[in-house]
Each structure stands twice: as structure tokens, then as C-alpha cells.
Amino acid sequence: MRRSLIWIGIAALWIAFVGLVWLLSQHGDARIVDFRTYYDAAWRLRDGEALYTGVNGVFYVYPPLLAQIFMPLVGAFSLEALWNGWIVVNIGLLIGTVALLSRRIKSPVMLWLIVPLFMPIVEAFYVGQVTIILLALLAGAWMAAEDDSPVLAGALLALAAWIKVFPALLIVYFIWKRDWRVVRGALVAGIGLAVVQVLISGIEPMISMMSTLFSLNQSGQAWTVVRNASVFGFTAQLFEAHAQVTPLLVSPALFWISRAVMTLGLLGGCFYLVRRSDDFDAQFSLVLLTSMLISPTLFPASMPPLLLVFFLLLRRRRSARFVLMACVVLSLYWLYAGGYQGEPPMSGLVLSFGFYALIATWGVHALLLHQQVQVRTEKVFSVEIKG
């Protein structure tokens, strides 16, 4: 009886969540803003115009593939019709992804609970970000790898990387692990998608993409640094001048040095732990989290793939409390950063509490992998003594 009541409560929560998403998608000045970027980019490609005008111009900062997918749709449907279809498809993908993941965990209640309570995902719906689709692709890649379908896993990772670049680090992870079947799938799909993009729009958008992504990596969309929980956002809040933030010290040199040190530290620590362990769940999750942290932009609307990170932690039942706490903190971060107007300017150390939650999550992964390495070392040592 108690279990039935829990599931009834979760069902009611999801109904309220879907209702909130739909209501917000129909009202508000900021709704549809990211989706409109994809829509306008598709029209530019159809009209033969330049896809990229720089980070400080039209804010399309993705590979051409996403805009190309929209090309046949923008000529057939209005913006509002496509927007409503986008919301419906994303709701379906989210529910389907959670349903598939829940079959791979002993107690799925917490998973079904945290998703509608994770407020950054509401923003992803509200502005029309592509990150819910990325969550589905990355979860599919993980499930395919676990089910010994490595070529499919690689293909899904390649598709995710061609939509938004940061998942490419997961392909590097499989190269590091010498899992050549996944790498082969990623290479075949990745090269195939690259050829398709060139055939559709020519080589110029691909060339422009590189300079645009380089500019994004340099600037990180600095005007929205208040809402950026990446390494870039954290170090920019501490060491760059900004009208809404009180830095510790304005120093471009310290900004670049601290960003480089933290990025290299996260990458080095990540791959060191990956090399020393054989826990696939924790490895995959840590690499995904690292790729998000070192990307130049990690706004709340970019955070839905973190739900896969939280799911992989939930498979260890001891981590459930931490996952719930991290979801609460990041939801408060979404609320605070979204409502903060910069008057008076706030200390960068305070504004960065979303980053602290992510670093703590990274540390939990590191601890899990380190403990596994210790256990394995002790077993080997014990066997050697007995031998």
C-alpha cells in the first residue's frame, strides 16, 4: 500500500511537471529564445546566407547539423507550430529516457523523483535548448555500451558531438580505454555526418564553425557569466570585470592561469582515475561531468545531461542522499542566478555555488573510483601474499 501511494505521488508530480512545462512554453518573454536561434539558422542556410556571424552577433554556436535538420521543417511549418512540436517531442524523449534508465536500477523511485524536481530542466524546456535531446543520446550511448552494442554507442556519441561539441570527450575516453569497437562506430558515424553536412551546405559553414567555436571558447558568452557554472564561469567571476559581479581581483592573467590550471587538473585527474579503475559507470559519468565543466558555457539550460550523471550515482544506493542534495542545490542555483539582476553586484564567490555543487559531484566520483582502486590493490596484494 505504501509503495502504491509513493508511485501515485510521483505520477501526480510528473503531471504537474508536464503541465508547468507546457504552461511556461506558451507564456513569457524569454520562452523559445534558443529554439528561435536554431529556427533562424535553418532559414539562413535555406536562403544561402552565412550561418555564423560570430559569438557577439547571431548566437548560433553549434555545428551546422542542428540547423540542417531544421531546414526542411522551417519551410513547411510556422515557428509556433514547430515550437509546440519541439516541446512534445522533448517531453516524450525525457519520459522515455527515464523509463529506460529506470529498468537498470534496483530502486527507480529516486530517479523518477529527482527529474521533475531538477529545475534546470524546466529552463531547458522554456528556452528550447537541445540538451534534453543530448541527454537521450548520451543515455542511449551508455545503455548501448553496457549491452555490448559498441558500434551503436559510438554512433550515438558521434551524433551527440555533432550537435553540441562537448560529448566528444567521451569518444576520447573510449580511445583512452582502447575500446576500438566504440571508436570505430564513432569514426564511421562522425565522418559520415561530416560528409552529409558538407554535401548539404558546402564546406564554408564547416570552416566558419571552427572560428566560431574558437571565439566561444575565448569569450564564453561573457555577458551571461553570472549564470555560467563551468570552469570558465567560475574563474571569470573571480578575476574578470563584470557589471553584475564583484571579483576577487581584476586580472586577465589570473583568469587565464586559473582556468588553465583547473581545466588541466580536471582532465588529468579524470583520466588518471579512469586508467586506474575498471568501474564503467563511474568512468562514463566522470568523463561526462568533466566535459561539461571544461566547456566554456554551462548554464542551467545546459544541465539536463547531468541527470545521467545522477542516475549513474544512484546505482550506488549510498549516493542517493548526495544526489538529492546536489539536485536541490543546482535547482536553487537556477532560481537565484535566474532572478539575480546585479544590483548591487554580488561577490563571485557567492554566485559560484552552482559550480561548487558540480565540483563536489566530481569529487564524489573521484572518491568512488579511488576506493575501487584501493580495494583492487588490496585484493592483488592479498593474492600475492597467499601465493
mmCIF file of C-alpha atoms in Angstrom:
data_model
loop_
_atom_site.group_PDB
_atom_site.id
_atom_site.type_symbol
_atom_site.label_atom_id
_atom_site.label_comp_id
_atom_site.label_asym_id
_atom_site.label_seq_id
_atom_site.Cartn_x
_atom_site.Cartn_y
_atom_site.Cartn_z
ATOM 1 C CA MET A 1 0.000 0.000 0.000
ATOM 2 C CA ARG A 2 2.764 2.435 0.936
ATOM 3 C CA ARG A 3 4.635 1.714 -2.294
ATOM 4 C CA SER A 4 1.464 2.347 -4.305
ATOM 5 C CA LEU A 5 0.958 5.702 -2.595
ATOM 6 C CA ILE A 6 4.571 6.672 -3.383
ATOM 7 C CA TRP A 7 4.070 5.944 -7.073
ATOM 8 C CA ILE A 8 0.737 7.786 -7.103
ATOM 9 C CA GLY A 9 2.520 10.789 -5.607
ATOM 10 C CA ILE A 10 5.286 10.586 -8.212
ATOM 11 C CA ALA A 11 2.705 10.314 -11.010
ATOM 12 C CA ALA A 12 0.969 13.434 -9.676
ATOM 13 C CA LEU A 13 4.336 15.218 -9.529
ATOM 14 C CA TRP A 14 5.052 14.347 -13.161
ATOM 15 C CA ILE A 15 1.612 15.533 -14.264
ATOM 16 C CA ALA A 16 2.238 18.838 -12.502
ATOM 17 C CA PHE A 17 5.729 19.000 -14.037
ATOM 18 C CA VAL A 18 4.474 18.429 -17.595
ATOM 19 C CA GLY A 19 1.694 20.954 -17.020
ATOM 20 C CA LEU A 20 4.228 23.531 -15.796
ATOM 21 C CA VAL A 21 6.477 22.901 -18.803
ATOM 22 C CA TRP A 22 3.591 23.345 -21.214
ATOM 23 C CA LEU A 23 2.322 26.478 -19.446
ATOM 24 C CA LEU A 24 5.750 28.100 -19.476
ATOM 25 C CA SER A 25 6.296 27.149 -23.104
ATOM 26 C CA GLN A 26 3.254 29.212 -24.060
ATOM 27 C CA HIS A 27 3.952 32.307 -21.961
ATOM 28 C CA GLY A 28 6.890 34.541 -21.057
ATOM 29 C CA ASP A 29 9.291 36.868 -22.839
ATOM 30 C CA ALA A 30 12.304 34.523 -22.680
ATOM 31 C CA ARG A 31 10.500 31.404 -23.944
ATOM 32 C CA ILE A 32 11.660 29.929 -27.229
ATOM 33 C CA VAL A 33 14.842 32.063 -27.320
ATOM 34 C CA ASP A 34 17.309 29.221 -28.000
ATOM 35 C CA PHE A 35 14.903 27.380 -30.254
ATOM 36 C CA ARG A 36 14.453 30.564 -32.290
ATOM 37 C CA THR A 37 18.218 30.558 -32.811
ATOM 38 C CA TYR A 38 18.010 27.099 -34.413
ATOM 39 C CA TYR A 39 14.997 28.193 -36.452
ATOM 40 C CA ASP A 40 16.650 31.366 -37.765
ATOM 41 C CA ALA A 41 19.870 29.483 -38.519
ATOM 42 C CA ALA A 42 17.921 26.999 -40.648
ATOM 43 C CA TRP A 43 16.387 29.860 -42.624
ATOM 44 C CA ARG A 44 19.813 31.385 -43.205
ATOM 45 C CA LEU A 45 21.050 28.105 -44.618
ATOM 46 C CA ARG A 46 17.958 27.773 -46.844
ATOM 47 C CA ASP A 47 18.479 31.320 -48.140
ATOM 48 C CA GLY A 48 22.196 30.772 -48.772
ATOM 49 C CA GLU A 49 23.262 33.240 -46.109
ATOM 50 C CA ALA A 50 26.168 32.896 -43.691
ATOM 51 C CA LEU A 51 25.322 30.546 -40.824
ATOM 52 C CA TYR A 52 27.782 32.108 -38.370
ATOM 53 C CA THR A 53 28.195 35.802 -37.660
ATOM 54 C CA GLY A 54 30.408 35.407 -34.585
ATOM 55 C CA VAL A 55 29.605 34.852 -30.940
ATOM 56 C CA ASN A 56 28.682 38.502 -30.466
ATOM 57 C CA GLY A 57 26.352 38.554 -33.457
ATOM 58 C CA VAL A 58 23.737 35.894 -34.063
ATOM 59 C CA PHE A 59 24.235 33.365 -31.315
ATOM 60 C CA TYR A 60 24.279 30.141 -33.305
ATOM 61 C CA VAL A 61 27.340 28.428 -31.840
ATOM 62 C CA TYR A 62 26.781 24.795 -32.843
ATOM 63 C CA PRO A 63 27.968 22.641 -35.737
ATOM 64 C CA PRO A 64 25.808 23.055 -38.872
ATOM 65 C CA LEU A 65 23.992 19.732 -38.362
ATOM 66 C CA LEU A 66 21.313 21.047 -35.998
ATOM 67 C CA ALA A 67 20.345 23.885 -38.338
ATOM 68 C CA GLN A 68 20.380 21.464 -41.285
ATOM 69 C CA ILE A 69 17.945 19.133 -39.500
ATOM 70 C CA PHE A 70 15.535 22.067 -39.211
ATOM 71 C CA MET A 71 15.920 23.164 -42.855
ATOM 72 C CA PRO A 72 13.085 21.054 -44.337
ATOM 73 C CA LEU A 73 10.841 21.892 -41.375
ATOM 74 C CA VAL A 74 11.054 25.678 -41.343
ATOM 75 C CA GLY A 75 9.661 25.924 -44.851
ATOM 76 C CA ALA A 76 6.706 23.675 -44.052
ATOM 77 C CA PHE A 77 5.664 24.843 -40.582
ATOM 78 C CA SER A 78 5.366 28.096 -38.698
ATOM 79 C CA LEU A 79 7.673 28.912 -35.806
ATOM 80 C CA GLU A 80 4.871 28.400 -33.285
ATOM 81 C CA ALA A 81 3.857 25.033 -34.732
ATOM 82 C CA LEU A 82 7.456 23.803 -34.682
ATOM 83 C CA TRP A 83 7.877 25.099 -31.153
ATOM 84 C CA ASN A 84 4.874 23.161 -29.872
ATOM 85 C CA GLY A 85 6.076 20.042 -31.680
ATOM 86 C CA TRP A 86 9.534 20.523 -30.165
ATOM 87 C CA ILE A 87 8.067 20.628 -26.642
ATOM 88 C CA VAL A 88 6.008 17.478 -27.221
ATOM 89 C CA VAL A 89 8.975 15.579 -28.691
ATOM 90 C CA ASN A 90 11.254 16.620 -25.843
ATOM 91 C CA ILE A 91 8.710 15.638 -23.193
ATOM 92 C CA GLY A 92 8.394 12.243 -24.868
ATOM 93 C CA LEU A 93 12.178 11.830 -25.056
ATOM 94 C CA LEU A 94 12.589 12.753 -21.394
ATOM 95 C CA ILE A 95 9.917 10.325 -20.200
ATOM 96 C CA GLY A 96 11.209 7.573 -22.494
ATOM 97 C CA THR A 97 14.798 8.069 -21.345
ATOM 98 C CA VAL A 98 13.851 7.946 -17.670
ATOM 99 C CA ALA A 99 11.693 4.853 -18.287
ATOM 100 C CA LEU A 100 14.564 3.016 -19.991
ATOM 101 C CA LEU A 101 17.073 4.017 -17.336
ATOM 102 C CA SER A 102 14.711 3.025 -14.526
ATOM 103 C CA ARG A 103 14.820 -0.573 -15.747
ATOM 104 C CA ARG A 104 18.528 -0.645 -14.947
ATOM 105 C CA ILE A 105 18.335 0.351 -11.313
ATOM 106 C CA LYS A 106 17.101 -1.680 -8.379
ATOM 107 C CA SER A 107 15.081 1.134 -6.826
ATOM 108 C CA PRO A 108 13.887 3.584 -9.520
ATOM 109 C CA VAL A 109 11.775 5.736 -7.182
ATOM 110 C CA MET A 110 14.533 8.298 -6.583
ATOM 111 C CA LEU A 111 15.215 8.624 -10.305
ATOM 112 C CA TRP A 112 11.569 9.357 -11.094
ATOM 113 C CA LEU A 113 11.520 11.808 -8.182
ATOM 114 C CA ILE A 114 14.594 13.910 -8.943
ATOM 115 C CA VAL A 115 13.864 14.579 -12.632
ATOM 116 C CA PRO A 116 10.772 16.799 -12.175
ATOM 117 C CA LEU A 117 12.414 18.426 -9.136
ATOM 118 C CA PHE A 118 15.567 19.325 -11.093
ATOM 119 C CA MET A 119 14.659 22.874 -12.065
ATOM 120 C CA PRO A 120 17.377 23.445 -14.698
ATOM 121 C CA ILE A 121 15.487 21.008 -16.914
ATOM 122 C CA VAL A 122 12.463 23.327 -16.748
ATOM 123 C CA GLU A 123 14.633 26.104 -18.163
ATOM 124 C CA ALA A 124 15.851 23.821 -20.934
ATOM 125 C CA PHE A 125 12.220 23.363 -21.963
ATOM 126 C CA TYR A 126 11.422 27.048 -21.511
ATOM 127 C CA VAL A 127 14.143 28.385 -23.800
ATOM 128 C CA GLY A 128 14.106 25.406 -26.179
ATOM 129 C CA GLN A 129 17.616 24.105 -25.556
ATOM 130 C CA VAL A 130 18.777 20.968 -27.365
ATOM 131 C CA THR A 131 20.214 19.458 -24.178
ATOM 132 C CA ILE A 132 17.253 17.182 -23.448
ATOM 133 C CA ILE A 133 17.904 15.510 -26.787
ATOM 134 C CA LEU A 134 21.582 15.272 -25.794
ATOM 135 C CA LEU A 135 20.538 13.577 -22.548
ATOM 136 C CA ALA A 136 18.626 10.969 -24.561
ATOM 137 C CA LEU A 137 21.575 10.393 -26.940
ATOM 138 C CA LEU A 138 24.127 10.094 -24.136
ATOM 139 C CA ALA A 139 21.895 7.779 -22.119
ATOM 140 C CA GLY A 140 21.400 5.702 -25.259
ATOM 141 C CA ALA A 141 25.169 5.536 -25.789
ATOM 142 C CA TRP A 142 25.731 4.384 -22.216
ATOM 143 C CA MET A 143 22.993 1.740 -22.466
ATOM 144 C CA ALA A 144 24.341 0.525 -25.812
ATOM 145 C CA ALA A 145 27.851 0.193 -24.380
ATOM 146 C CA GLU A 146 26.527 -1.685 -21.349
ATOM 147 C CA ASP A 147 24.526 -4.008 -23.622
ATOM 148 C CA ASP A 148 27.634 -4.781 -25.701
ATOM 149 C CA SER A 149 26.464 -2.804 -28.722
ATOM 150 C CA PRO A 150 29.636 -0.747 -29.100
ATOM 151 C CA VAL A 151 29.116 0.404 -32.682
ATOM 152 C CA LEU A 152 25.729 1.871 -31.779
ATOM 153 C CA ALA A 153 27.261 3.512 -28.694
ATOM 154 C CA GLY A 154 29.947 5.143 -30.830
ATOM 155 C CA ALA A 155 27.434 6.302 -33.433
ATOM 156 C CA LEU A 156 25.226 7.935 -30.793
ATOM 157 C CA LEU A 157 28.245 9.692 -29.272
ATOM 158 C CA ALA A 158 29.270 10.977 -32.699
ATOM 159 C CA LEU A 159 25.770 12.317 -33.317
ATOM 160 C CA ALA A 160 25.743 13.999 -29.894
ATOM 161 C CA ALA A 161 29.157 15.579 -30.576
ATOM 162 C CA TRP A 162 27.987 16.930 -33.948
ATOM 163 C CA ILE A 163 25.013 18.551 -32.232
ATOM 164 C CA LYS A 164 26.961 20.071 -29.335
ATOM 165 C CA VAL A 165 30.698 19.543 -29.161
ATOM 166 C CA PHE A 166 31.369 18.643 -25.510
ATOM 167 C CA PRO A 167 30.342 14.919 -25.807
ATOM 168 C CA ALA A 168 33.445 14.434 -27.989
ATOM 169 C CA LEU A 169 35.440 13.906 -24.774
ATOM 170 C CA LEU A 170 33.533 10.649 -24.277
ATOM 171 C CA ILE A 171 34.914 9.449 -27.613
ATOM 172 C CA VAL A 172 38.394 10.353 -26.354
ATOM 173 C CA TYR A 173 37.590 8.271 -23.251
ATOM 174 C CA PHE A 174 36.932 5.180 -25.367
ATOM 175 C CA ILE A 175 40.175 5.835 -27.276
ATOM 176 C CA TRP A 176 41.975 6.033 -23.917
ATOM 177 C CA LYS A 177 40.360 2.732 -22.894
ATOM 178 C CA ARG A 178 41.318 1.190 -26.260
ATOM 179 C CA ASP A 179 37.740 0.146 -26.904
ATOM 180 C CA TRP A 180 38.213 0.214 -30.640
ATOM 181 C CA ARG A 181 34.733 -1.059 -31.454
ATOM 182 C CA VAL A 182 33.139 2.042 -29.935
ATOM 183 C CA VAL A 183 35.780 4.225 -31.566
ATOM 184 C CA ARG A 184 35.113 2.609 -34.934
ATOM 185 C CA GLY A 185 31.391 3.290 -34.607
ATOM 186 C CA ALA A 186 32.108 6.904 -33.666
ATOM 187 C CA LEU A 187 34.527 7.392 -36.561
ATOM 188 C CA VAL A 188 32.223 5.898 -39.183
ATOM 189 C CA ALA A 189 29.201 7.853 -37.970
ATOM 190 C CA GLY A 190 31.209 11.021 -37.330
ATOM 191 C CA ILE A 191 32.845 11.063 -40.761
ATOM 192 C CA GLY A 192 29.535 10.168 -42.392
ATOM 193 C CA LEU A 193 27.761 13.058 -40.654
ATOM 194 C CA ALA A 194 30.590 15.424 -41.606
ATOM 195 C CA VAL A 195 30.219 14.435 -45.285
ATOM 196 C CA VAL A 196 26.448 14.893 -45.091
ATOM 197 C CA GLN A 197 26.863 18.404 -43.667
ATOM 198 C CA VAL A 198 29.290 19.368 -46.432
ATOM 199 C CA LEU A 199 27.021 17.924 -49.121
ATOM 200 C CA ILE A 200 24.043 19.894 -47.791
ATOM 201 C CA SER A 201 25.650 23.285 -47.173
ATOM 202 C CA GLY A 202 29.143 23.176 -48.635
ATOM 203 C CA ILE A 203 32.467 23.488 -46.879
ATOM 204 C CA GLU A 204 32.173 27.160 -45.840
ATOM 205 C CA PRO A 205 29.923 26.591 -42.779
ATOM 206 C CA MET A 206 32.311 23.900 -41.544
ATOM 207 C CA ILE A 207 35.257 26.292 -41.793
ATOM 208 C CA SER A 208 33.307 29.117 -40.141
ATOM 209 C CA MET A 209 32.238 26.739 -37.387
ATOM 210 C CA MET A 210 35.832 26.294 -36.269
ATOM 211 C CA SER A 211 36.453 30.016 -35.840
ATOM 212 C CA THR A 212 33.094 30.477 -34.100
ATOM 213 C CA LEU A 213 33.763 27.666 -31.640
ATOM 214 C CA PHE A 214 37.237 29.083 -31.013
ATOM 215 C CA SER A 215 35.700 32.500 -30.298
ATOM 216 C CA LEU A 216 33.167 30.891 -27.967
ATOM 217 C CA ASN A 217 35.963 29.165 -26.086
ATOM 218 C CA GLN A 218 37.731 32.501 -25.690
ATOM 219 C CA SER A 219 34.736 34.629 -24.657
ATOM 220 C CA GLY A 220 32.380 32.059 -23.135
ATOM 221 C CA GLN A 221 29.447 34.428 -23.829
ATOM 222 C CA ALA A 222 30.824 36.725 -21.156
ATOM 223 C CA TRP A 223 27.644 38.812 -20.880
ATOM 224 C CA THR A 224 25.914 35.831 -19.216
ATOM 225 C CA VAL A 225 28.799 34.882 -16.912
ATOM 226 C CA VAL A 226 26.534 35.249 -13.864
ATOM 227 C CA ARG A 227 24.689 32.076 -14.925
ATOM 228 C CA ASN A 228 27.724 30.090 -16.061
ATOM 229 C CA ALA A 229 28.670 27.192 -13.749
ATOM 230 C CA SER A 230 31.628 25.971 -15.806
ATOM 231 C CA VAL A 231 35.299 26.437 -15.004
ATOM 232 C CA PHE A 232 35.199 29.413 -17.363
ATOM 233 C CA GLY A 233 32.272 30.955 -15.472
ATOM 234 C CA PHE A 234 33.880 30.401 -12.074
ATOM 235 C CA THR A 235 37.260 31.882 -12.966
ATOM 236 C CA ALA A 236 35.663 34.766 -14.902
ATOM 237 C CA GLN A 237 33.554 35.682 -11.873
ATOM 238 C CA LEU A 238 36.662 35.750 -9.706
ATOM 239 C CA PHE A 239 39.096 37.583 -11.971
ATOM 240 C CA GLU A 240 37.263 39.495 -14.721
ATOM 241 C CA ALA A 241 35.434 42.823 -14.557
ATOM 242 C CA HIS A 242 31.681 42.496 -14.908
ATOM 243 C CA ALA A 243 28.842 44.915 -14.127
ATOM 244 C CA GLN A 244 26.918 42.292 -12.129
ATOM 245 C CA VAL A 245 29.785 40.624 -10.275
ATOM 246 C CA THR A 246 32.310 41.763 -7.684
ATOM 247 C CA PRO A 247 35.517 39.855 -8.494
ATOM 248 C CA LEU A 248 38.226 38.987 -6.032
ATOM 249 C CA LEU A 249 40.717 40.769 -8.263
ATOM 250 C CA VAL A 250 40.527 42.027 -11.833
ATOM 251 C CA SER A 251 43.388 40.247 -13.528
ATOM 252 C CA PRO A 252 43.232 38.757 -17.060
ATOM 253 C CA ALA A 253 46.438 36.867 -16.308
ATOM 254 C CA LEU A 254 44.971 35.201 -13.206
ATOM 255 C CA PHE A 255 41.799 34.394 -15.144
ATOM 256 C CA TRP A 256 43.698 32.520 -17.853
ATOM 257 C CA ILE A 257 46.125 30.857 -15.443
ATOM 258 C CA SER A 258 43.416 29.672 -13.059
ATOM 259 C CA ARG A 259 41.230 28.473 -15.913
ATOM 260 C CA ALA A 260 44.111 26.553 -17.491
ATOM 261 C CA VAL A 261 45.198 25.011 -14.180
ATOM 262 C CA MET A 262 41.674 23.922 -13.260
ATOM 263 C CA THR A 263 40.934 22.570 -16.738
ATOM 264 C CA LEU A 264 44.166 20.582 -16.881
ATOM 265 C CA GLY A 265 43.634 19.408 -13.307
ATOM 266 C CA LEU A 266 40.139 18.115 -14.069
ATOM 267 C CA LEU A 267 41.264 16.426 -17.274
ATOM 268 C CA GLY A 268 44.385 14.944 -15.714
ATOM 269 C CA GLY A 269 42.553 13.736 -12.619
ATOM 270 C CA CYS A 270 39.731 12.312 -14.721
ATOM 271 C CA PHE A 271 41.915 10.224 -16.998
ATOM 272 C CA TYR A 272 44.233 9.164 -14.182
ATOM 273 C CA LEU A 273 41.248 7.723 -12.297
ATOM 274 C CA VAL A 274 39.881 6.166 -15.478
ATOM 275 C CA ARG A 275 43.209 4.456 -16.132
ATOM 276 C CA ARG A 276 43.437 3.058 -12.603
ATOM 277 C CA SER A 277 39.907 1.632 -12.343
ATOM 278 C CA ASP A 278 37.517 -0.616 -14.235
ATOM 279 C CA ASP A 279 34.176 0.778 -12.996
ATOM 280 C CA PHE A 280 32.468 1.650 -16.290
ATOM 281 C CA ASP A 281 29.530 3.513 -14.729
ATOM 282 C CA ALA A 282 31.719 5.819 -12.654
ATOM 283 C CA GLN A 283 34.177 6.291 -15.522
ATOM 284 C CA PHE A 284 31.498 7.245 -18.048
ATOM 285 C CA SER A 285 29.823 9.547 -15.539
ATOM 286 C CA LEU A 286 33.069 11.257 -14.535
ATOM 287 C CA VAL A 287 34.123 11.880 -18.137
ATOM 288 C CA LEU A 288 30.692 13.306 -18.970
ATOM 289 C CA LEU A 289 30.786 15.604 -15.939
ATOM 290 C CA THR A 290 34.350 16.700 -16.752
ATOM 291 C CA SER A 291 33.403 17.511 -20.348
ATOM 292 C CA MET A 292 30.558 19.726 -19.126
ATOM 293 C CA LEU A 293 32.734 21.521 -16.571
ATOM 294 C CA ILE A 294 35.524 22.362 -19.013
ATOM 295 C CA SER A 295 33.186 23.555 -21.761
ATOM 296 C CA PRO A 296 33.051 27.370 -21.957
ATOM 297 C CA THR A 297 29.321 27.525 -21.178
ATOM 298 C CA LEU A 298 27.375 25.581 -18.575
ATOM 299 C CA PHE A 299 24.152 27.469 -17.998
ATOM 300 C CA PRO A 300 21.188 25.908 -16.171
ATOM 301 C CA ALA A 301 19.549 25.115 -19.520
ATOM 302 C CA SER A 302 22.702 23.154 -20.424
ATOM 303 C CA MET A 303 22.446 20.878 -17.375
ATOM 304 C CA PRO A 304 19.930 18.124 -18.359
ATOM 305 C CA PRO A 305 22.754 15.649 -19.207
ATOM 306 C CA LEU A 306 23.657 15.838 -15.507
ATOM 307 C CA LEU A 307 20.608 13.643 -14.921
ATOM 308 C CA LEU A 308 22.574 10.769 -16.465
ATOM 309 C CA VAL A 309 25.414 11.544 -14.057
ATOM 310 C CA PHE A 310 22.985 11.451 -11.137
ATOM 311 C CA PHE A 311 21.421 8.211 -12.370
ATOM 312 C CA LEU A 312 24.814 6.508 -12.542
ATOM 313 C CA LEU A 313 25.477 7.644 -8.975
ATOM 314 C CA LEU A 314 22.046 6.393 -7.878
ATOM 315 C CA ARG A 315 23.008 2.895 -8.969
ATOM 316 C CA ARG A 316 25.147 3.020 -5.841
ATOM 317 C CA ARG A 317 22.477 3.298 -3.199
ATOM 318 C CA ARG A 318 24.856 5.032 -0.790
ATOM 319 C CA SER A 319 24.925 8.037 -3.126
ATOM 320 C CA ALA A 320 21.166 8.712 -3.113
ATOM 321 C CA ARG A 321 21.293 11.414 -0.429
ATOM 322 C CA PHE A 322 24.132 13.222 -2.151
ATOM 323 C CA VAL A 323 22.290 13.137 -5.496
ATOM 324 C CA LEU A 324 19.165 14.603 -3.939
ATOM 325 C CA MET A 325 21.210 17.321 -2.234
ATOM 326 C CA ALA A 326 23.042 18.164 -5.480
ATOM 327 C CA CYS A 327 19.732 18.437 -7.330
ATOM 328 C CA VAL A 328 18.361 20.772 -4.659
ATOM 329 C CA VAL A 329 21.471 22.997 -4.695
ATOM 330 C CA LEU A 330 21.514 23.232 -8.503
ATOM 331 C CA SER A 331 17.796 23.998 -8.514
ATOM 332 C CA LEU A 332 18.412 26.820 -6.014
ATOM 333 C CA TYR A 333 21.269 27.975 -8.247
ATOM 334 C CA TRP A 334 18.846 28.099 -11.196
ATOM 335 C CA LEU A 335 16.385 30.125 -9.154
ATOM 336 C CA TYR A 336 18.999 32.508 -7.750
ATOM 337 C CA ALA A 337 21.032 33.055 -10.910
ATOM 338 C CA GLY A 338 17.873 33.474 -12.975
ATOM 339 C CA GLY A 339 16.401 36.091 -10.667
ATOM 340 C CA TYR A 340 19.610 37.969 -9.857
ATOM 341 C CA GLN A 341 19.666 41.392 -11.516
ATOM 342 C CA GLY A 342 23.125 42.520 -10.421
ATOM 343 C CA GLU A 343 22.076 45.332 -8.095
ATOM 344 C CA PRO A 344 24.121 45.521 -6.028
ATOM 345 C CA PRO A 345 26.863 43.430 -7.673
ATOM 346 C CA MET A 346 27.387 40.159 -5.846
ATOM 347 C CA SER A 347 30.694 38.520 -4.941
ATOM 348 C CA GLY A 348 31.831 35.967 -7.492
ATOM 349 C CA LEU A 349 32.498 33.547 -4.644
ATOM 350 C CA VAL A 350 28.810 33.649 -3.714
ATOM 351 C CA LEU A 351 27.470 33.484 -7.251
ATOM 352 C CA SER A 352 29.537 30.361 -7.920
ATOM 353 C CA PHE A 353 27.682 27.993 -5.598
ATOM 354 C CA GLY A 354 26.342 26.035 -8.579
ATOM 355 C CA PHE A 355 29.928 25.387 -9.608
ATOM 356 C CA TYR A 356 30.715 24.188 -6.081
ATOM 357 C CA ALA A 357 27.914 21.617 -6.301
ATOM 358 C CA LEU A 358 29.345 20.306 -9.573
ATOM 359 C CA ILE A 359 32.880 20.132 -8.199
ATOM 360 C CA ALA A 360 31.542 18.255 -5.171
ATOM 361 C CA THR A 361 29.866 15.812 -7.566
ATOM 362 C CA TRP A 362 33.183 15.421 -9.383
ATOM 363 C CA GLY A 363 34.844 14.726 -6.019
ATOM 364 C CA VAL A 364 32.293 12.020 -5.169
ATOM 365 C CA HIS A 365 33.165 10.274 -8.434
ATOM 366 C CA ALA A 366 36.865 10.586 -7.692
ATOM 367 C CA LEU A 367 36.341 9.092 -4.242
ATOM 368 C CA LEU A 368 34.335 6.161 -5.619
ATOM 369 C CA LEU A 369 36.970 5.378 -8.237
ATOM 370 C CA HIS A 370 39.814 5.803 -5.752
ATOM 371 C CA GLN A 371 38.133 3.443 -3.288
ATOM 372 C CA GLN A 372 37.710 0.867 -6.018
ATOM 373 C CA VAL A 373 41.392 1.152 -6.912
ATOM 374 C CA GLN A 374 42.305 0.621 -3.259
ATOM 375 C CA VAL A 375 40.066 -2.452 -2.979
ATOM 376 C CA ARG A 376 41.515 -3.936 -6.141
ATOM 377 C CA THR A 377 45.077 -3.228 -4.959
ATOM 378 C CA GLU A 378 44.372 -4.888 -1.601
ATOM 379 C CA LYS A 379 42.967 -7.968 -3.350
ATOM 380 C CA VAL A 380 46.021 -8.258 -5.572
ATOM 381 C CA PHE A 381 48.323 -7.788 -2.584
ATOM 382 C CA SER A 382 46.398 -10.450 -0.632
ATOM 383 C CA VAL A 383 46.660 -12.919 -3.500
ATOM 384 C CA GLU A 384 50.400 -12.287 -3.808
ATOM 385 C CA ILE A 385 50.913 -12.932 -0.066
ATOM 386 C CA LYS A 386 48.891 -16.163 -0.208
ATOM 387 C CA GLY A 387 50.819 -17.209 -3.279
#
